[in-house]
Coordinates of C-alpha atoms and ligand atoms in Angstrom, one line a residue:
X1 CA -36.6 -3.9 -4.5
X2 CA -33.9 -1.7 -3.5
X3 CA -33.3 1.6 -5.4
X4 CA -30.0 3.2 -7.0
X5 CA -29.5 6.5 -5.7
X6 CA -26.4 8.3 -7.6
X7 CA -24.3 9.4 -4.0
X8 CA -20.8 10.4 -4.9
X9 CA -19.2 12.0 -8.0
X10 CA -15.4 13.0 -9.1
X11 CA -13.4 14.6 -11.7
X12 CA -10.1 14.5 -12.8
X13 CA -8.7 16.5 -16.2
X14 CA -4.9 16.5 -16.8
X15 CA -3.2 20.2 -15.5
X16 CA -1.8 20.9 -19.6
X17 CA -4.6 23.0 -21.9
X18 CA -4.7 22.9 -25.6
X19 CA -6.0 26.0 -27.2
X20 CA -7.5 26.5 -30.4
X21 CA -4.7 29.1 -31.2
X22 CA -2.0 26.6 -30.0
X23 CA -3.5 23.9 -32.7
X24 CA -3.6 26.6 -35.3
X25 CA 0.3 26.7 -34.9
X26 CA 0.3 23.1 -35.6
X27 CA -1.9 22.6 -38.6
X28 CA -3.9 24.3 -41.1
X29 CA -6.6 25.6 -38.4
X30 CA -7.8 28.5 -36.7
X31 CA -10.4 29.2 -33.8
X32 CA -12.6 31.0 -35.7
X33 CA -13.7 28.0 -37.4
X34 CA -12.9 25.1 -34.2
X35 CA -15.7 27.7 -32.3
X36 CA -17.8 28.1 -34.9
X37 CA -18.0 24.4 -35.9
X38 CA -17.6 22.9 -32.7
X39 CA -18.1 25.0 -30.3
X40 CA -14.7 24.0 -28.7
X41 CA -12.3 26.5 -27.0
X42 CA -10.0 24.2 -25.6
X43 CA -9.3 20.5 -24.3
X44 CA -6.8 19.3 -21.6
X45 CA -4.4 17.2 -23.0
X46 CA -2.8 14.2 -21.3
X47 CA 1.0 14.5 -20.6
X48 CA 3.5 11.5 -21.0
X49 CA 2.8 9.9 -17.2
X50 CA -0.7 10.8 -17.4
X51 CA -3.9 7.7 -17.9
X52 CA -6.9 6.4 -17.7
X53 CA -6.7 4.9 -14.8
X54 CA -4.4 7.7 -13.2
X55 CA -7.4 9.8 -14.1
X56 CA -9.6 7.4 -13.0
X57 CA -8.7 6.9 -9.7
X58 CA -8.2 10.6 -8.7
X59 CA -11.9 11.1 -9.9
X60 CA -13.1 8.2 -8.2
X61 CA -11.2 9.1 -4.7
X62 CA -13.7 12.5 -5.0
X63 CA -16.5 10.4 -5.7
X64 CA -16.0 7.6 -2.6
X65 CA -15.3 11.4 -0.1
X66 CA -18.6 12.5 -1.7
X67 CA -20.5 9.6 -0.7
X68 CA -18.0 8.8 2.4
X69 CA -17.4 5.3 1.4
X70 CA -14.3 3.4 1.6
X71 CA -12.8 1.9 -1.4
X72 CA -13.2 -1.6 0.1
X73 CA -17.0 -0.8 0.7
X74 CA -17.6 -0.8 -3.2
X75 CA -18.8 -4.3 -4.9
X76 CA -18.4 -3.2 -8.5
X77 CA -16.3 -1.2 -9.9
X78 CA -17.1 -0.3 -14.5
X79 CA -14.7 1.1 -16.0
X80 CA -16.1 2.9 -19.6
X81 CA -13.9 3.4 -21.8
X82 CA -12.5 3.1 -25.8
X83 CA -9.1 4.2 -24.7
X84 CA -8.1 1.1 -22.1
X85 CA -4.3 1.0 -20.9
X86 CA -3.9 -2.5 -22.7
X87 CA -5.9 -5.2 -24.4
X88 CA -6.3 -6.8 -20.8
X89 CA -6.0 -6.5 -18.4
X90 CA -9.2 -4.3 -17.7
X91 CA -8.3 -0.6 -17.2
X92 CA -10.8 -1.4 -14.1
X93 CA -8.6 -3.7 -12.9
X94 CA -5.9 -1.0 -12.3
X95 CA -8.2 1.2 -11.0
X96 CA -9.7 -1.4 -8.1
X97 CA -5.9 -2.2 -7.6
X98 CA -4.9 1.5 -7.0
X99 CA -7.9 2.3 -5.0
X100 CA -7.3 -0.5 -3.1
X101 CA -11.1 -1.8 -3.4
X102 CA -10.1 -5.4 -2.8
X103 CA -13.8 -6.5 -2.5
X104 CA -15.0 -5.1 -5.8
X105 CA -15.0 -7.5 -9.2
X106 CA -14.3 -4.8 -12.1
X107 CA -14.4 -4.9 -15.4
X108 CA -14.2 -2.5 -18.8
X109 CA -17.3 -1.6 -20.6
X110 CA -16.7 -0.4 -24.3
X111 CA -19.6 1.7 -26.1
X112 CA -17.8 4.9 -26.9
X113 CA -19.3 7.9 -25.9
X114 CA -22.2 6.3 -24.4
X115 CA -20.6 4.4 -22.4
X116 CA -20.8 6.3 -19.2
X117 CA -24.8 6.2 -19.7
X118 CA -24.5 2.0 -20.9
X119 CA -22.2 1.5 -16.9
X120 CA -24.3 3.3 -15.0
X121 CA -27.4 1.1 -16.5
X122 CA -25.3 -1.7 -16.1
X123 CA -24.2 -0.8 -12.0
X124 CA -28.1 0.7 -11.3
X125 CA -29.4 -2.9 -12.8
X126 CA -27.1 -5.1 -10.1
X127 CA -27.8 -2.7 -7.4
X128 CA -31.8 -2.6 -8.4
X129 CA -32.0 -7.0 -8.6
X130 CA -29.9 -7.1 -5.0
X131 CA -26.8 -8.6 -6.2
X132 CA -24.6 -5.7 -5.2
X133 CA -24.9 -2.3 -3.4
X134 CA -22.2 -0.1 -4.0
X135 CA -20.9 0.5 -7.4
X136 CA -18.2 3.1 -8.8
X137 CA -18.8 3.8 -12.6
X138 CA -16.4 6.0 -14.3
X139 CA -15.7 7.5 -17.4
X140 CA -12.0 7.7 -18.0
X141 CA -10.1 8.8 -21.8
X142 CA -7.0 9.7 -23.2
X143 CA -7.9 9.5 -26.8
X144 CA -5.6 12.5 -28.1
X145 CA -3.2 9.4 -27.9
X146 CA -5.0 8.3 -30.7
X147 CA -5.6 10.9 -32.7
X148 CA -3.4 12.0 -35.8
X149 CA -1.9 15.3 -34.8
X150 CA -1.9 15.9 -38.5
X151 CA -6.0 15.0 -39.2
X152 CA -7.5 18.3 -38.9
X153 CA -10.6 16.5 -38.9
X154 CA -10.3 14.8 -35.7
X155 CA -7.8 16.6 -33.8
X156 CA -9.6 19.8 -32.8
X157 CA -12.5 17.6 -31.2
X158 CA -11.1 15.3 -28.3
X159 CA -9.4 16.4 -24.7
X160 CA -8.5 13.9 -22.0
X161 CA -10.0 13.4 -18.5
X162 CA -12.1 10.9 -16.3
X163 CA -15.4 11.1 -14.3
X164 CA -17.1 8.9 -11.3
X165 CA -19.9 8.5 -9.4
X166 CA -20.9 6.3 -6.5
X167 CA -23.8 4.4 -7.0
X168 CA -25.3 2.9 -3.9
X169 CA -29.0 0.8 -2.5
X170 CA -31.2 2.4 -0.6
X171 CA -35.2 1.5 0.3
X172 CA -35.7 5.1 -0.4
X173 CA -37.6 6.1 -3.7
X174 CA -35.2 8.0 -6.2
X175 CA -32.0 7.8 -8.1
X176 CA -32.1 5.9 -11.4
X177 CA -35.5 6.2 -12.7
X178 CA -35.1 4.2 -16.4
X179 CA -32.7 4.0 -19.0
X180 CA -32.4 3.4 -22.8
X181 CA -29.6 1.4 -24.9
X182 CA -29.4 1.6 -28.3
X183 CA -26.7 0.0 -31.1
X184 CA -26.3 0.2 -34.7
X185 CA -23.3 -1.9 -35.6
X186 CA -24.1 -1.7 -39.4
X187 CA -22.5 1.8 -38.5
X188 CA -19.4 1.4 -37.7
X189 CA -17.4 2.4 -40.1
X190 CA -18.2 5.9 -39.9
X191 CA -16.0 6.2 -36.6
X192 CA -13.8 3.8 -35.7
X193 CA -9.7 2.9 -35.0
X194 CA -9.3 0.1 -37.1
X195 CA -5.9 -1.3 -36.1
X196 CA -4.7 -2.4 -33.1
X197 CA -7.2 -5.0 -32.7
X198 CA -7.1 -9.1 -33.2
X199 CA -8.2 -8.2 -36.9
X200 CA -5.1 -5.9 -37.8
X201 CA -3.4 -6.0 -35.5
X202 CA -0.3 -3.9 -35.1
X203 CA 2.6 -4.2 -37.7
X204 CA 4.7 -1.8 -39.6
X205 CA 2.3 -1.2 -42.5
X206 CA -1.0 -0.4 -40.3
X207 CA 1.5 2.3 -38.3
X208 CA 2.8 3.3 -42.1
X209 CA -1.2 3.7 -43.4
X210 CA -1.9 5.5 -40.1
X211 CA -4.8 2.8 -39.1
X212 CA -3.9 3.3 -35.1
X213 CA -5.6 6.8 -35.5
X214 CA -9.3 7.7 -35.3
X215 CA -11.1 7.3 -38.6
X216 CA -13.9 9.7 -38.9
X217 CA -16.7 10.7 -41.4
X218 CA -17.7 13.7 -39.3
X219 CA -20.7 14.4 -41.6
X220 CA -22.1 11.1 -41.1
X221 CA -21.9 11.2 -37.2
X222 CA -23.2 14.5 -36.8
X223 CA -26.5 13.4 -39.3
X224 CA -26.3 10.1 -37.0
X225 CA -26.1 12.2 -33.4
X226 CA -28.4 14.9 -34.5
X227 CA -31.3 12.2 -35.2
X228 CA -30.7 10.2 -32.4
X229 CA -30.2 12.5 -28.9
X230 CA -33.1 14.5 -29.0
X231 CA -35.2 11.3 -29.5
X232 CA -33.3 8.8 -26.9
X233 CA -34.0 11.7 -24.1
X234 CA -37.7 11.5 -25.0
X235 CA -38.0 7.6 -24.5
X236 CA -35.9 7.3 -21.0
X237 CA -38.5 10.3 -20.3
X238 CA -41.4 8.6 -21.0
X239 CA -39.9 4.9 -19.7
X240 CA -39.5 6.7 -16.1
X241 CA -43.1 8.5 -16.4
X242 CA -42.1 11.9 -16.9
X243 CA -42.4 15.0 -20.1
X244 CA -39.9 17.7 -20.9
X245 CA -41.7 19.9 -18.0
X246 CA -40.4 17.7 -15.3
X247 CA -36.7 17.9 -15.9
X248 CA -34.6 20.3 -14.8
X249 CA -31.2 19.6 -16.6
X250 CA -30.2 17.6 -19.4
X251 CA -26.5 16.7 -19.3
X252 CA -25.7 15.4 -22.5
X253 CA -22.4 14.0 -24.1
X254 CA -20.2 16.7 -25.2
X255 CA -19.1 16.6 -28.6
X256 CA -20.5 19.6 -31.0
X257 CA -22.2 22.8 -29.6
X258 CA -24.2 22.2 -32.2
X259 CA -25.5 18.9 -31.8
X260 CA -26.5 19.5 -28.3
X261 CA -28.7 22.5 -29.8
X262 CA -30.2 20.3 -32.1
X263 CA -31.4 18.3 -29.8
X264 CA -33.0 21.6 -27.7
X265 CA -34.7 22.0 -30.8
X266 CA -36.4 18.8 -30.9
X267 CA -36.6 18.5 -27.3
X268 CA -38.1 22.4 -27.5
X269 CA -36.4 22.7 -24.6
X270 CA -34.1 26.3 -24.2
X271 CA -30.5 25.8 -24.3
X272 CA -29.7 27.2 -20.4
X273 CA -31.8 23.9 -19.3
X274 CA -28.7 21.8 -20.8
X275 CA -25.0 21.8 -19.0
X276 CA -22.8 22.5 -21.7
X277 CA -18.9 22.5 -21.1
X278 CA -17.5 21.5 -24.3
X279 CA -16.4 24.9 -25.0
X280 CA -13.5 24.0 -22.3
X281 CA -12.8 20.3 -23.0
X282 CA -13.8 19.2 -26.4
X283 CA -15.0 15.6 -26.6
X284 CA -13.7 13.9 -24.0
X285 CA -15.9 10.7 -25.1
X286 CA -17.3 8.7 -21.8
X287 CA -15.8 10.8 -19.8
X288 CA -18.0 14.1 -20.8
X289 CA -21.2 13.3 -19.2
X290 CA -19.6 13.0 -15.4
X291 CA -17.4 15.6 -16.0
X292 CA -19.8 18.3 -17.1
X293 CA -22.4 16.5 -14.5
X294 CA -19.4 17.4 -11.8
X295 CA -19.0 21.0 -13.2
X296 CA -22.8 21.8 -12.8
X297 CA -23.0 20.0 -9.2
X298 CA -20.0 22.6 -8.3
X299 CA -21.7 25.7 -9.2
X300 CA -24.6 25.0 -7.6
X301 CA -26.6 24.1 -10.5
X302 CA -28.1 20.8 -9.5
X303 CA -30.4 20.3 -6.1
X304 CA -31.6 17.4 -4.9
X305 CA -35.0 16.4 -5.9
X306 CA -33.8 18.0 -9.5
X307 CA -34.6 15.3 -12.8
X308 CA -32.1 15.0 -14.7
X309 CA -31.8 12.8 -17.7
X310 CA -28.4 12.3 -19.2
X311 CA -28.1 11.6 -22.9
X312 CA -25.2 10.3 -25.0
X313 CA -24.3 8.8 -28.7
X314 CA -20.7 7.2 -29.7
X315 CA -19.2 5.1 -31.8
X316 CA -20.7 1.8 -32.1
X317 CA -23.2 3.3 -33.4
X318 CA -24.3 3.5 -29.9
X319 CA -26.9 5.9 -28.3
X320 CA -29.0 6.2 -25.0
X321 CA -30.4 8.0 -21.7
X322 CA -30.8 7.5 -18.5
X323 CA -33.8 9.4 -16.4
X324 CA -32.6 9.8 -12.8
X325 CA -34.1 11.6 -9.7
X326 CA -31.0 13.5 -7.8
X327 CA -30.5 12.7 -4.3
X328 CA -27.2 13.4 -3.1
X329 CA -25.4 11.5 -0.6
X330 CA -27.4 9.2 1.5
X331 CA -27.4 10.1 5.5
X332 CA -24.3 9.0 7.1
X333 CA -23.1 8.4 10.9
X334 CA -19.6 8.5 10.5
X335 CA -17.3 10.3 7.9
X336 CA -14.4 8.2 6.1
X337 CA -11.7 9.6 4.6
X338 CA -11.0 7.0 1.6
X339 CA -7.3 9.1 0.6
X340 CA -6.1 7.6 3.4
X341 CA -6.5 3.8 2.5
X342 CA -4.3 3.8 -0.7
X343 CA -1.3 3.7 1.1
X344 CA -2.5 0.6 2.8
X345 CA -3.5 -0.5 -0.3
X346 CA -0.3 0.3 -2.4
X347 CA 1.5 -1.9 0.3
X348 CA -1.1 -4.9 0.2
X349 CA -0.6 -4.5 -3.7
X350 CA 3.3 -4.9 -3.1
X351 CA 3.1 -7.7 -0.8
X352 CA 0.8 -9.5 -2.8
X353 CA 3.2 -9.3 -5.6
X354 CA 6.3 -10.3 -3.6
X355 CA 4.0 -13.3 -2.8
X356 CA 3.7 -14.3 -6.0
X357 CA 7.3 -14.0 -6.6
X358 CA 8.0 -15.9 -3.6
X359 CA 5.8 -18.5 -4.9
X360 CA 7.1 -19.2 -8.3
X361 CA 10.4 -19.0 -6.9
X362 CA 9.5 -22.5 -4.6
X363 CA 7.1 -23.9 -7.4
X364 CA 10.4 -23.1 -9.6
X365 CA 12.9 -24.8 -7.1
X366 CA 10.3 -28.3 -6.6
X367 CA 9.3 -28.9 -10.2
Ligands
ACO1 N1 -10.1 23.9 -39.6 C1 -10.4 24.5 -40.8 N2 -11.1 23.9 -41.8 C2 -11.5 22.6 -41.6 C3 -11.2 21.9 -40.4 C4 -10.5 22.6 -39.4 N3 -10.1 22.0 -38.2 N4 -11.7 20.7 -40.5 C5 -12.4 20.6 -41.7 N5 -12.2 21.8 -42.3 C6 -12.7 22.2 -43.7 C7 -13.0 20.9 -44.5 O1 -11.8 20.5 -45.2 C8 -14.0 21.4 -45.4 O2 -13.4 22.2 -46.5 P1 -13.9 21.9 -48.0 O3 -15.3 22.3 -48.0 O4 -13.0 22.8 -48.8 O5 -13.7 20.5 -48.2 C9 -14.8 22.4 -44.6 O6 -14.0 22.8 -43.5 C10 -16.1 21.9 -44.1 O7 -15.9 20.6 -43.5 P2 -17.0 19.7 -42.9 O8 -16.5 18.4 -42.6 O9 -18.3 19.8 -43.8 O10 -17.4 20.5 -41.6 P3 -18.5 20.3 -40.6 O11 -19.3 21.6 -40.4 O12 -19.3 19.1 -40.8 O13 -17.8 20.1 -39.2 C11 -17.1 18.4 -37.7 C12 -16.9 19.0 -39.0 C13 -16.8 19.4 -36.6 C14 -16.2 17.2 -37.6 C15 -18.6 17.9 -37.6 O14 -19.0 17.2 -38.7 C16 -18.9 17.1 -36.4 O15 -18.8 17.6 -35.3 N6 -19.2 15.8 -36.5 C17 -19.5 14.9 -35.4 C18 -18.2 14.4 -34.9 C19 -18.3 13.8 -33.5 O16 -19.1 14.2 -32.7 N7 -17.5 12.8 -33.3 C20 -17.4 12.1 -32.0 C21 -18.4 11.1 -31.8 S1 -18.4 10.6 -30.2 C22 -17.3 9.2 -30.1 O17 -17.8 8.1 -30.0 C23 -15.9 9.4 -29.9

């Protein structure tokens, strides 16, 4: 049975920066009490041409250099996110067209902030039973579109960005060791967006009531995140055969300083064994795991042969963790440069469109 071996990995945050002080001009705020709360410095904010999937496929182009694959190589292409460009079609589907990975099915994959941890479960399983080998999972938000610039609830906690990685066979031992899923739908309420959907959907009166916004009860998540993290880390642990002593980081979502030290606590694990970068994006939901995973790789953090388990909770109520074994890239012959086929693609996108123009034209001209 073939292993998944995590082999290329990207980021991509939008170039404008939020900063406590600049949200305390806005509302009734300051950054006394965002750091003290949240932990949170600042967040990158999405400007008006900026999206998932432009996100999204700048992270993944890093990701397919790091593993020197070409987009066309990849099979499967999960897109996680709860801020998609549209209803359908899948943000994915963007993505795959704008890389230009004509070979890859792709779809969206929506569990909140776990999400990243659910897709790369999801690609590791496919890779693991033999039906595919090379997958691109990513992690891509804009949620400050969503939030009410006026909620000072919500709007000190989320930035924008995106996050890949490569996921790839090999017969060699390593790369995702186990995982762990968990939902508790009778929890939804406490974080959701209720309109927009197919059960309110969008009409003058749920813009009027504000229901296109995030709805929080940020007591009741933190309770639910703080009894959940610590805990979902200890099963994927156990599932893969290891204890605390045999990890060397723990990347988990990014969403409260101190939820991420509660889960230290009852990890007993020190803090400087977990990659923490919240301070300098907020919450930037599915995306936060690759992106602080991306951060550490960068700075030299994480070696190869290092355990790692990465650990997540999210609206839903969803939670889980995945135990992997870091490997890097796998050995190559010959370097690809995948930049280079989006032009290629962005023209077989065009003339794929003119040939569907073309065609409706004659069916137009015949019926
Ligand atoms: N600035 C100043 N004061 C504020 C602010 C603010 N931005 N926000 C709230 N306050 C006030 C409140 O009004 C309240 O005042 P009151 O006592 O007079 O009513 C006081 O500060 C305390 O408010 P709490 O809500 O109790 O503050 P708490 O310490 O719980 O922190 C927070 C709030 C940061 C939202 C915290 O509960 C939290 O992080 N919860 C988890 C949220 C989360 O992680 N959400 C994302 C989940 S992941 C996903 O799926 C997207």
């Amino acid at each position: 049975m073939p292993y998944a071996h995590i082999t290329g990995w990207g980021m991509a945050v939008p170039e404008k920066v939020l900063t406590n002080d600049d949200l305390s001009r806005m509302i009734d705020t300051n950054d006394e009490w965002i750091r003290d709360h949240t932990g949170i410095r600042e967040r990158h904010v999405a400007c008006e041409n900026e999206f998932p999937s432009t996100l999204a496929v700048a992270a993944a182009v890093k990701a397919l250099q790091v593993a020197n694959l070409k987009p066309t190589d990849i099979d499967l292409i999960i897109c996680s996110t709860s801020s998609p460009e549209h209803i359908f079609p899948a943000t994915a589907c963007l993505i795959q067209d704008q890389l230009g990975a004509s070979r890859a099915g792709a779809f969206d994959l929506s569990a909140a902030c776990t999400g990243f941890i659910f897709a790369m479960n999801m690609a590791a399983q496919s890779i693991r039973s033999g039906s595919i080998k090379n997958a691109l999972v990513i992690g891509a938000e804009t949620l400050t579109r969503f939030v009410d610039w006026n909620d000072r609830n919500t709007c000190i906690l989320f930035g924008d960005g995106a996050g890949a990685f490569v996921l790839q066979a090999s017969d060699q031992p390593g790369g995702v060791l186990s995982a762990v899923m968990h939902s508790d739908g009778s929890g939804g309420d406490s974080l959701s967006l209720p309109a927009g959907g197919s059960r309110l959907p969008a009409n003058e009166a749920t813009v009027h009531e504000g229901k296109h916004y995030i709805h929080m009860d940020g007591r009741a998540v933190f309770r639910f995140a703080t009894r959940v993290m610590g805990h979902a880390a200890k099963e994927a642990l156990e599932l893969a055969g290891l204890t605390t002593d045999d990890v060397q980081w723990i990347i988990p979502h990014q969403a409260n300083y101190r939820i991420i030290e509660t889960a230290a606590k009852y990890l007993k694990l020190p803090l400087d064994r977990f990659v923490i970068n919240v301070d300098r994006y907020g919450n930037t939901s599915t995306a936060s795991i690759p992106i602080a995973t991306v951060e550490a790789i960068e700075k030299g953090l994480i070696k190869n042969g290092d355990k790692i388990v990465f650990v997540g909770f999210g609206a839903g109520l969803t939670w889980g963790a995945l135990a992997a074994d870091w490997t890097g890239p796998l050995p190559t012959e010959r370097r690809v440069h995948p930049e280079s086929y989006r032009t290629w693609a962005r023209v077989r996108s065009w003339l794929r469109r003119l040939a569907r123009l073309i065609e409706g034209l004659i069916w137009g001209r015949e019926s």
